[in-house]
mmCIF file of C-alpha atoms and ligand atoms in Angstrom:
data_model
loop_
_atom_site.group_PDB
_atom_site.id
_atom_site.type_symbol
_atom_site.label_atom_id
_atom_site.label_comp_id
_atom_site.label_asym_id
_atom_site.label_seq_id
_atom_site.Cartn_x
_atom_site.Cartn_y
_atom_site.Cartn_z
ATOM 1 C CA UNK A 1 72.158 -65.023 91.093
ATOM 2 C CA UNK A 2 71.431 -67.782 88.812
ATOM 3 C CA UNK A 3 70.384 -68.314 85.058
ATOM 4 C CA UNK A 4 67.552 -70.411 83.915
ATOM 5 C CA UNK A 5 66.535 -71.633 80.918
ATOM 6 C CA UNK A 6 63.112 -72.845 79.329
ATOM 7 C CA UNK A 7 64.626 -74.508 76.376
ATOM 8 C CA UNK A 8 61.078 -75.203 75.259
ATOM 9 C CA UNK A 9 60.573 -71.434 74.812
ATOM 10 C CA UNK A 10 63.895 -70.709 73.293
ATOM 11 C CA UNK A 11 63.977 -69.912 69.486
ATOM 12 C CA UNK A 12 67.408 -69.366 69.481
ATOM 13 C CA UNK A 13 67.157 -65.551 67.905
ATOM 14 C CA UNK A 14 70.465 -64.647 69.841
ATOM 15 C CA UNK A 15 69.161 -61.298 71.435
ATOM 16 C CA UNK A 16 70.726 -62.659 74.568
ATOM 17 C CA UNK A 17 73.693 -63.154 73.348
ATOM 18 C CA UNK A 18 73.948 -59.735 71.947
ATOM 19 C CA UNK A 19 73.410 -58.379 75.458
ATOM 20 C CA UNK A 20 75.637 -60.808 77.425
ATOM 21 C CA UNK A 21 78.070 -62.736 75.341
ATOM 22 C CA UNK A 22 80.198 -64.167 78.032
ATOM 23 C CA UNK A 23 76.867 -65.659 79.410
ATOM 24 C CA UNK A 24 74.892 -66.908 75.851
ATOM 25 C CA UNK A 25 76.116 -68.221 73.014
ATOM 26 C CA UNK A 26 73.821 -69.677 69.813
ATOM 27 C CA UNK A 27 75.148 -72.705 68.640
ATOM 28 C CA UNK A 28 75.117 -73.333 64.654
ATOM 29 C CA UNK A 29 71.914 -76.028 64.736
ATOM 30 C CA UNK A 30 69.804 -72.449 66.785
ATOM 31 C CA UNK A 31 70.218 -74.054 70.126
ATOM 32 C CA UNK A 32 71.481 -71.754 73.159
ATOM 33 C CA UNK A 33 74.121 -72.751 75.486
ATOM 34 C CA UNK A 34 74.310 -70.644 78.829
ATOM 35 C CA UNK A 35 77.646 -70.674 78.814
ATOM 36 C CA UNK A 36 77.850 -70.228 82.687
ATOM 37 C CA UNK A 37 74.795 -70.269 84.933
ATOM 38 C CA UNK A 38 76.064 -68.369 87.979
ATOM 39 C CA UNK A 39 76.343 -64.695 87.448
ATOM 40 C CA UNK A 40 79.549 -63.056 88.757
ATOM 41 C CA UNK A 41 79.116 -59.934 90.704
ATOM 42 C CA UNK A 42 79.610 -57.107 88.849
ATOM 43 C CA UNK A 43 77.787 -58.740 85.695
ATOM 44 C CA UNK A 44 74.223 -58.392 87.406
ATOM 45 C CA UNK A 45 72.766 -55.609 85.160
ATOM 46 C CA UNK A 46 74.059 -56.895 82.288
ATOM 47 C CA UNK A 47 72.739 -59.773 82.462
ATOM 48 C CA UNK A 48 69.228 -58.923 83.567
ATOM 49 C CA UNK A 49 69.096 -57.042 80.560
ATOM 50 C CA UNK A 50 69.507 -59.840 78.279
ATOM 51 C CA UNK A 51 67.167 -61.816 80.088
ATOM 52 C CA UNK A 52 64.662 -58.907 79.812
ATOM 53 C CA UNK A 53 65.476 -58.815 76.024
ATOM 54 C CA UNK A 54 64.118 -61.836 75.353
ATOM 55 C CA UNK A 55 60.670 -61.987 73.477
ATOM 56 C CA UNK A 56 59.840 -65.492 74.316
ATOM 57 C CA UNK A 57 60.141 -65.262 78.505
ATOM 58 C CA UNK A 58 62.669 -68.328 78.165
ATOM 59 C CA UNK A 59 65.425 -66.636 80.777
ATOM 60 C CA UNK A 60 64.254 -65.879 84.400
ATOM 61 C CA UNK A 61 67.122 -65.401 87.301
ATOM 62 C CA UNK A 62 66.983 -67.196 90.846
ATOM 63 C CA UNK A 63 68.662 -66.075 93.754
HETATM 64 S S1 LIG B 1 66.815 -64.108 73.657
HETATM 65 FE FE1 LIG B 1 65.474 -65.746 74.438
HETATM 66 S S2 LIG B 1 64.700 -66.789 72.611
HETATM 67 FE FE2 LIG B 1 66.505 -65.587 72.004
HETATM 68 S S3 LIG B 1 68.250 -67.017 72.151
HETATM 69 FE FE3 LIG B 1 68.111 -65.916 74.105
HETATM 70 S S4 LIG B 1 66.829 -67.225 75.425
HETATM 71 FE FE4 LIG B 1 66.535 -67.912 73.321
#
C-alpha cells in the first residue's frame, strides 16, 4: 500500500501527522513531507486513519 499526496489540497493543518507520525511530518514553512510512501505491514490501519482524518481529501492510498 502506497501514500499519495495532492499537495495542491494540502493546508498543512498536521491532523495526519497526529495520527501517523512516522509517516507525516509538517515542516516549519506548513508544507507536509510523507516521510515514507510505502506503508509497512502492520501500519495499515493506522495509516488509513490519518488519511481519513484529513478535511481537505489530499491523502488517498494505492495498492
Ligand atoms: S491532514 Fe491533510 S491537509 Fe492536513 S497536513 Fe495532512 S494531508 Fe495536509
Amino acid at each position: 500500500m502506497r501514500i499519495e499526496l495532492d499537495r495542491n489540497r494540502c493546508t498543512g493543518n498536521g491532523l495526519c501527522e497526529f495520527e501517523a507520525d512516522r509517516y507525516f511530518e509538517v515542516q516549519d514553512n506548513g508544507t507536509l513531507d510523507v516521510l515514507q510512501c510505502e506503508v509497512d505491514r502492520g501500519d495499515e490501519q493506522q495509516v488509513r486513519n490519518a488519511v481519513a482524518a484529513c478535511p481537505t481529501e489530499a491523502l488517498s492510498l494505492t495498492e
